Coordinates of C-alpha atoms in Angstrom, one line a residue:
M25 CA 84.8 131.9 91.6
R26 CA 86.3 128.4 91.1
K27 CA 86.8 125.2 93.0
L28 CA 90.4 124.1 93.6
L29 CA 92.7 122.2 95.9
M30 CA 94.6 124.1 98.6
V31 CA 97.6 122.1 99.5
R32 CA 99.3 122.8 102.8
Y33 CA 102.8 121.8 103.9
G34 CA 104.1 121.3 107.4
E35 CA 107.8 120.6 108.3
I36 CA 109.0 122.7 105.3
Y37 CA 108.0 125.8 107.4
L38 CA 111.0 125.1 109.6
K39 CA 113.6 125.2 106.9
G40 CA 114.4 128.9 107.1
L41 CA 116.7 130.2 104.3
N42 CA 116.6 126.7 102.7
R43 CA 112.8 126.8 102.4
P44 CA 112.6 127.9 98.7
Y45 CA 114.6 124.8 97.7
F46 CA 112.2 122.5 99.5
L47 CA 109.1 124.3 98.2
K48 CA 110.4 124.0 94.6
A49 CA 110.8 120.3 95.1
L50 CA 107.3 120.0 96.7
V51 CA 105.7 121.9 93.8
N52 CA 107.4 119.7 91.3
R53 CA 106.2 116.5 93.1
V54 CA 102.6 117.9 93.2
K55 CA 102.8 118.7 89.5
E56 CA 103.9 115.1 88.8
A57 CA 101.0 113.8 90.9
A58 CA 98.4 116.1 89.2
K59 CA 99.7 115.6 85.7
P60 CA 97.5 112.5 84.8
F61 CA 94.5 114.6 85.7
G62 CA 95.4 117.7 83.7
G63 CA 95.7 119.8 86.9
K64 CA 97.5 123.1 86.9
V65 CA 99.8 123.6 89.9
W66 CA 101.3 126.8 91.3
L67 CA 102.8 128.2 94.5
H68 CA 101.5 131.4 95.9
D69 CA 101.5 133.0 99.4
A70 CA 102.6 130.0 101.4
R71 CA 100.1 127.6 99.7
V72 CA 100.3 125.2 96.8
F73 CA 97.1 125.3 94.6
V74 CA 95.8 122.8 92.0
S75 CA 93.0 123.7 89.6
D76 CA 91.4 122.6 86.4
M77 CA 91.7 118.8 87.0
N78 CA 89.5 116.5 85.0
D79 CA 88.8 114.2 88.0
F80 CA 88.7 116.4 91.2
D81 CA 88.4 113.6 93.8
A82 CA 91.0 111.3 92.2
C83 CA 93.5 114.1 91.8
M84 CA 93.0 115.0 95.5
E85 CA 93.6 111.4 96.6
R86 CA 96.8 111.3 94.5
V87 CA 98.1 114.6 95.9
R88 CA 97.5 113.4 99.4
K89 CA 100.1 110.7 98.8
V90 CA 102.8 113.2 97.9
F91 CA 105.5 113.3 100.6
G92 CA 105.8 116.9 102.0
V93 CA 102.1 117.5 101.8
H94 CA 100.6 118.0 105.3
S95 CA 96.9 118.3 104.3
V96 CA 94.6 119.1 101.3
C97 CA 91.5 121.2 101.4
P98 CA 88.9 121.4 98.6
A99 CA 88.3 125.1 98.5
I100 CA 86.3 127.8 96.7
E101 CA 88.3 130.7 95.5
M102 CA 86.5 134.1 95.3
E103 CA 87.0 137.8 95.0
K104 CA 87.8 139.0 98.6
E105 CA 86.3 142.5 98.1
N106 CA 82.7 141.2 97.8
F107 CA 82.1 140.0 101.4
D108 CA 78.3 139.6 100.7
A109 CA 79.2 137.0 98.1
I110 CA 81.5 135.3 100.5
C111 CA 78.7 135.0 103.0
E112 CA 76.3 133.5 100.4
Q113 CA 78.9 130.9 99.4
A114 CA 79.5 130.0 103.1
D115 CA 75.8 129.5 103.5
L116 CA 75.7 127.2 100.5
M117 CA 78.7 125.2 101.9
M118 CA 77.0 124.7 105.3
K119 CA 73.5 123.8 104.0
D120 CA 73.9 120.1 104.4
V121 CA 76.1 120.2 107.5
H122 CA 74.5 119.3 110.8
G123 CA 75.7 119.8 114.4
T124 CA 77.9 122.4 115.9
F125 CA 80.3 124.7 114.0
K126 CA 82.5 127.7 114.2
V127 CA 84.2 130.0 111.7
E128 CA 88.0 130.3 111.6
A129 CA 89.3 133.2 109.6
R130 CA 93.0 133.7 108.6
R131 CA 93.8 137.1 107.3
A132 CA 97.1 136.9 105.6
D133 CA 96.3 140.2 103.8
K134 CA 96.6 142.6 106.8
R135 CA 95.2 145.4 104.6
Y136 CA 91.8 143.8 104.4
F137 CA 89.0 146.0 105.6
M138 CA 88.0 143.5 108.4
D139 CA 90.2 141.8 110.9
S140 CA 89.9 138.0 111.7
P141 CA 87.6 138.3 114.8
T142 CA 85.2 140.5 112.8
I143 CA 85.1 138.1 109.9
N144 CA 84.4 135.2 112.3
K145 CA 81.5 137.1 113.9
K146 CA 79.8 138.4 110.7
L147 CA 80.2 135.1 108.8
G148 CA 79.1 133.0 111.7
E149 CA 76.0 135.1 112.3
Y150 CA 75.1 135.0 108.6
V151 CA 75.4 131.2 108.4
L152 CA 73.6 130.6 111.7
E153 CA 70.6 132.9 110.9
R154 CA 69.9 130.8 107.8
N155 CA 70.5 127.4 109.2
E156 CA 69.3 127.5 112.8
D157 CA 67.3 124.3 112.4
H158 CA 70.4 122.2 111.9
L159 CA 73.4 124.2 113.1
K160 CA 74.6 125.6 116.4
V161 CA 77.7 127.6 117.3
D162 CA 80.3 126.0 119.5
V163 CA 83.6 127.9 119.5
H164 CA 85.4 125.5 121.9
H165 CA 84.6 122.0 120.6
P166 CA 82.9 122.4 117.2
E167 CA 82.0 119.3 115.1
H168 CA 82.6 121.4 112.0
I169 CA 84.9 124.3 111.1
L170 CA 84.2 126.7 108.3
S171 CA 87.5 128.2 107.3
V172 CA 88.2 131.4 105.3
E173 CA 91.6 132.6 104.3
I174 CA 92.0 136.1 103.0
R175 CA 95.0 136.2 100.7
D176 CA 95.2 137.7 97.2
Q177 CA 91.7 136.1 97.0
A178 CA 89.3 134.7 99.5
Y179 CA 89.4 130.9 100.0
L180 CA 86.6 129.0 101.8
Y181 CA 86.7 125.4 102.8
C182 CA 85.0 123.2 105.5
Q183 CA 86.9 120.0 105.0
V184 CA 90.6 119.2 105.7
Y185 CA 92.0 115.9 104.5
M186 CA 95.2 114.9 106.1
A187 CA 98.1 113.8 103.9
V188 CA 101.2 111.7 104.4
G189 CA 103.5 114.5 105.6
G190 CA 107.3 114.1 105.5
M191 CA 109.6 115.8 103.1
P192 CA 109.5 116.1 99.3
V193 CA 111.1 113.1 97.5
G194 CA 114.6 114.1 96.2
T195 CA 115.5 116.5 98.9
G196 CA 117.1 113.8 101.1
G197 CA 119.4 112.0 98.6
K198 CA 118.9 108.6 97.1
A199 CA 119.0 105.1 98.6
A200 CA 118.6 101.5 97.3
L201 CA 115.8 99.4 98.7
L202 CA 116.1 95.6 98.8
L203 CA 112.4 94.9 97.9
S204 CA 111.0 91.5 98.4
G205 CA 107.4 90.3 98.1
G206 CA 106.9 90.3 101.8
I207 CA 105.3 92.7 104.2
D208 CA 108.4 94.4 105.7
S209 CA 110.5 95.8 102.9
P210 CA 107.8 98.0 101.3
V211 CA 107.1 99.6 104.7
A212 CA 110.8 100.2 105.2
G213 CA 111.1 101.9 101.8
Y214 CA 108.0 104.0 102.5
M215 CA 109.4 105.2 105.9
I216 CA 112.8 106.3 104.4
A217 CA 111.1 107.8 101.3
K218 CA 109.0 109.9 103.6
R219 CA 112.1 111.7 104.7
G220 CA 112.7 112.9 101.2
V221 CA 114.9 110.1 100.0
Q222 CA 114.5 109.0 96.4
L223 CA 114.3 105.2 96.1
V224 CA 115.7 102.8 93.6
S225 CA 114.5 99.2 94.3
I226 CA 116.3 95.9 93.9
H227 CA 114.5 92.6 93.7
Y228 CA 116.0 89.1 93.5
H229 CA 114.2 86.7 91.2
S230 CA 114.9 83.0 91.2
F231 CA 113.1 81.6 88.2
P232 CA 111.9 78.9 87.9
Y233 CA 111.8 78.4 91.7
T234 CA 109.9 81.6 92.0
S235 CA 107.3 82.3 89.4
E236 CA 106.5 85.2 87.1
F237 CA 103.5 85.8 89.4
A238 CA 106.0 86.3 92.3
K239 CA 107.9 88.8 90.1
Q240 CA 104.7 90.7 89.2
K241 CA 103.6 90.8 92.8
V242 CA 106.8 92.7 93.6
L243 CA 106.3 95.0 90.7
D244 CA 102.8 95.7 92.0
L245 CA 104.3 96.6 95.4
G246 CA 106.7 98.8 93.7
K247 CA 103.9 100.5 91.8
I248 CA 102.1 101.3 95.1
L249 CA 105.3 102.7 96.5
S250 CA 105.9 104.7 93.3
E251 CA 102.7 106.6 93.9
Y252 CA 104.2 108.0 97.0
C253 CA 107.6 108.5 95.4
C254 CA 106.4 110.0 92.1
G255 CA 107.9 107.1 90.1
M256 CA 110.6 104.5 90.9
K257 CA 113.1 102.3 89.1
V258 CA 113.2 98.6 89.9
Y259 CA 116.1 96.3 89.2
V260 CA 115.0 92.7 88.9
V261 CA 118.2 90.7 89.5
P262 CA 118.5 87.0 88.3
F263 CA 119.5 85.1 91.4
T264 CA 119.0 81.4 90.6
E265 CA 122.6 80.7 89.7
I266 CA 123.9 82.2 92.9
Q267 CA 121.5 80.4 95.0
M268 CA 122.3 77.1 93.3
E269 CA 126.0 77.6 93.8
I270 CA 125.5 78.4 97.5
H271 CA 123.1 75.5 98.0
E272 CA 125.6 73.0 96.4
K273 CA 128.9 74.3 97.8
C274 CA 128.3 76.0 101.2
P275 CA 127.4 74.5 104.6
E276 CA 123.6 74.1 104.8
D277 CA 123.1 76.0 108.0
Y278 CA 125.0 79.0 106.5
T279 CA 123.2 79.1 103.1
T280 CA 120.7 81.8 104.1
L281 CA 123.3 84.0 105.6
I282 CA 125.6 83.7 102.6
M283 CA 122.7 84.4 100.3
R284 CA 122.0 87.6 102.3
R285 CA 125.6 88.7 102.0
Y286 CA 125.5 88.3 98.2
M287 CA 122.3 90.3 98.1
M288 CA 124.0 93.1 100.0
R289 CA 127.0 93.0 97.7
I290 CA 124.9 93.2 94.6
A291 CA 122.7 95.9 96.1
E292 CA 125.7 98.0 96.9
R293 CA 127.1 97.6 93.3
I294 CA 123.7 98.7 91.8
A295 CA 123.4 101.5 94.4
K296 CA 126.8 103.0 93.4
K297 CA 125.8 102.7 89.8
E298 CA 122.7 104.7 90.5
G299 CA 124.4 107.3 92.7
A300 CA 122.6 106.0 95.9
L301 CA 124.3 106.6 99.2
A302 CA 122.7 104.0 101.4
L303 CA 120.9 100.6 101.4
I304 CA 117.5 100.0 102.9
T305 CA 116.2 96.7 104.2
G306 CA 113.0 95.6 106.1
E307 CA 114.9 93.6 108.8
S308 CA 113.8 93.6 112.4
V309 CA 115.8 92.1 115.2
G310 CA 115.0 88.5 115.9
Q311 CA 112.2 88.2 113.4
V312 CA 113.9 85.3 111.5
A313 CA 117.3 83.5 111.8
S314 CA 119.1 85.9 109.5
Q315 CA 118.0 88.9 111.6
T316 CA 119.8 88.1 114.8
M317 CA 122.4 90.7 116.0
E318 CA 125.2 88.4 114.9
A319 CA 123.7 87.7 111.5
L320 CA 123.0 91.4 110.8
N321 CA 126.6 92.2 111.7
A322 CA 127.8 89.5 109.3
T323 CA 125.7 90.9 106.4
N324 CA 126.7 94.5 107.2
S325 CA 130.4 93.6 107.0
V326 CA 130.4 93.0 103.2
V327 CA 129.3 96.6 102.3
S328 CA 130.9 99.9 102.9
M329 CA 127.8 102.2 102.6
P330 CA 125.3 102.7 105.4
V331 CA 122.4 100.3 105.8
F332 CA 119.1 101.8 107.0
R333 CA 116.7 99.5 108.8
P334 CA 113.8 101.6 109.9
L335 CA 111.8 98.6 111.2
I336 CA 114.6 97.3 113.4
G337 CA 112.7 97.6 116.6
F338 CA 109.2 97.0 115.3
D339 CA 106.9 94.0 116.3
K340 CA 105.5 92.2 113.3
S341 CA 102.0 93.4 114.2
D342 CA 103.2 97.0 114.1
I343 CA 104.7 96.4 110.6
M344 CA 101.4 94.8 109.4
D345 CA 99.4 97.8 110.7
Y346 CA 101.7 100.1 108.8
A347 CA 101.4 98.0 105.6
R348 CA 97.6 98.3 105.8
K349 CA 97.9 102.0 106.3
I350 CA 100.0 102.6 103.2
G351 CA 98.1 100.0 101.0
T352 CA 100.7 97.3 100.5
Y353 CA 99.4 94.7 102.9
E354 CA 97.0 92.8 100.7
T355 CA 99.5 92.6 97.8
S356 CA 102.2 91.4 100.2
C357 CA 99.9 88.6 101.4
L358 CA 99.4 87.1 97.9
P359 CA 100.6 83.5 98.0
Y360 CA 103.6 83.8 95.7
E361 CA 107.0 83.0 97.4
D362 CA 110.1 85.0 96.9
C363 CA 113.7 83.8 96.6
C364 CA 114.3 84.1 100.4
T365 CA 112.1 81.0 100.8
V366 CA 114.0 78.9 98.3
F367 CA 116.4 76.2 99.7
T368 CA 115.7 77.4 103.3
P369 CA 117.8 75.2 105.7
K370 CA 116.1 73.4 108.5
H371 CA 118.4 74.8 111.1
P372 CA 119.9 78.1 109.9
A373 CA 122.9 79.5 111.8
T374 CA 121.8 82.3 114.2
K375 CA 125.3 83.0 115.6
P376 CA 127.5 82.6 112.6
K377 CA 131.3 82.3 112.8
A378 CA 133.5 84.2 110.5
D379 CA 135.7 81.2 109.7
K380 CA 132.7 79.1 108.6
I381 CA 131.4 82.0 106.4
K382 CA 134.8 82.3 104.8
E383 CA 135.0 78.5 104.3
G384 CA 131.8 78.5 102.4
E385 CA 132.3 81.7 100.3
D386 CA 135.9 80.6 99.3
K387 CA 134.2 77.9 97.2
L388 CA 132.4 80.5 95.1
D389 CA 133.6 82.7 92.3
Q390 CA 132.2 85.8 94.0
E391 CA 133.2 88.5 91.4
A392 CA 132.0 86.5 88.4
L393 CA 128.6 85.7 90.0
I394 CA 128.0 89.2 91.1
E395 CA 129.0 90.8 87.8
K396 CA 126.8 88.4 85.8
A397 CA 123.8 89.1 88.1
V398 CA 124.2 92.9 87.8
E399 CA 124.8 92.8 84.0
N400 CA 121.7 90.7 83.5
A401 CA 119.4 92.6 85.7
E402 CA 116.1 93.8 84.2
I403 CA 115.3 97.4 84.7
V404 CA 111.6 98.3 85.1
L405 CA 110.4 101.9 85.4
L406 CA 107.3 102.4 87.5

C-alpha cells in the first residue's frame, strides 16, 4: 500500500489514433513538473501516476498547473484481491468526513470477482456501519464521494482537485508572446499555451526610462507563466534607441503606432529565429488608442505571420479576473512602468493614415535599428 497522485486527463481522450503522441507529451510535462520533488512518473491503464515525492502537497499543486491535466486525486494504491483491506482503508479515509456520501466504483478490470454495483453496495455498507454518527448515504446528491478504481491494483480516493485542462505544451507548435509588465499579455500567453502551444516571450526594455525593477517584474511574470509551460525563454530587447528615434523624427500623434509596428517587426524576426509560427499579443479592441480596428490593421500589416489576440473581445474586468485566477494579477499591478508608457503622446492617432505612417518611418533607418535590437537582446531562461 502506498500514497500517490492519480493524474487524469480530459480532451486527450478524443484524439483517437493520435492519442499516444499526446499522452507521451503529457507524461513528459508531468515529469518536468514533478522533478524538483523527486517524483516518479509513469503512465498505465489510462492514468498518469506520480509517487515517491519528497513534498506531496507541493508536488500536487505543481502538477495541477500542467496543461493537459484535467484533475489530480491523492489516492491510496492497494492489492485489489484483498477486499477486506480495501474496506478497512475506506473506513480510515472517511473517519473525519461528515455529511452525506456515496461510493463510486470503476471496474476497469472486468475479470474482477465483483462488479461495480456490488463494490458500491458492500463498501458503502461497511463504511456506514462504522460511521453512522457522522455519515449518511445519499446516492443522488452526496456531499462526498468515495471513489475506488479497480485496475491492475485498487485505487481509493475521496478528493478530486481540478487542474488547468487544455493540451500538453509542445503539441500545438510554438508562438512568440509580446510580454509587457501589464495585466493583459500574460493572460493572452496563458490562453494560447493552454492549447498546447510552446511560448517564447519577447519584452521591450527602455533603460533608463524603465528601471531594472520593471525588467524584473516582467521576468517574474514570465516565471509564473513558465510554471504552466514547463519552462520558457524570454528575450529582453533593448528598445531605448528606437523609441528615441521615433520620438525625435516621427509625428507626435503617430509615435505609439510606429513604436508598435517596430515591436511587431522585431518580434517576427525573433519568432522566425526560434521556429515560432505566430505572434501573440494581449490587445483588446478599443482598450487604448493603439487598439482601434484601424491601428490593429496598421500593426498587422508589417508582419507576414499570424497574430493571435485571444483577448480581443474581452472587457478589462474579464481580463483582470483571469489574471487573478492564474496568479499574475498582483505582479502585474506592481508600480513599475514598461516601455509602452514612455513618450506617450497626448492625442495618439486612432485612425492612422498610411501616408502619414510612411512619412514618419521613412525618416528612420529601419533595418539597422531592428538588427541592432535583435543582436543585443538578452536571453533569459526561466
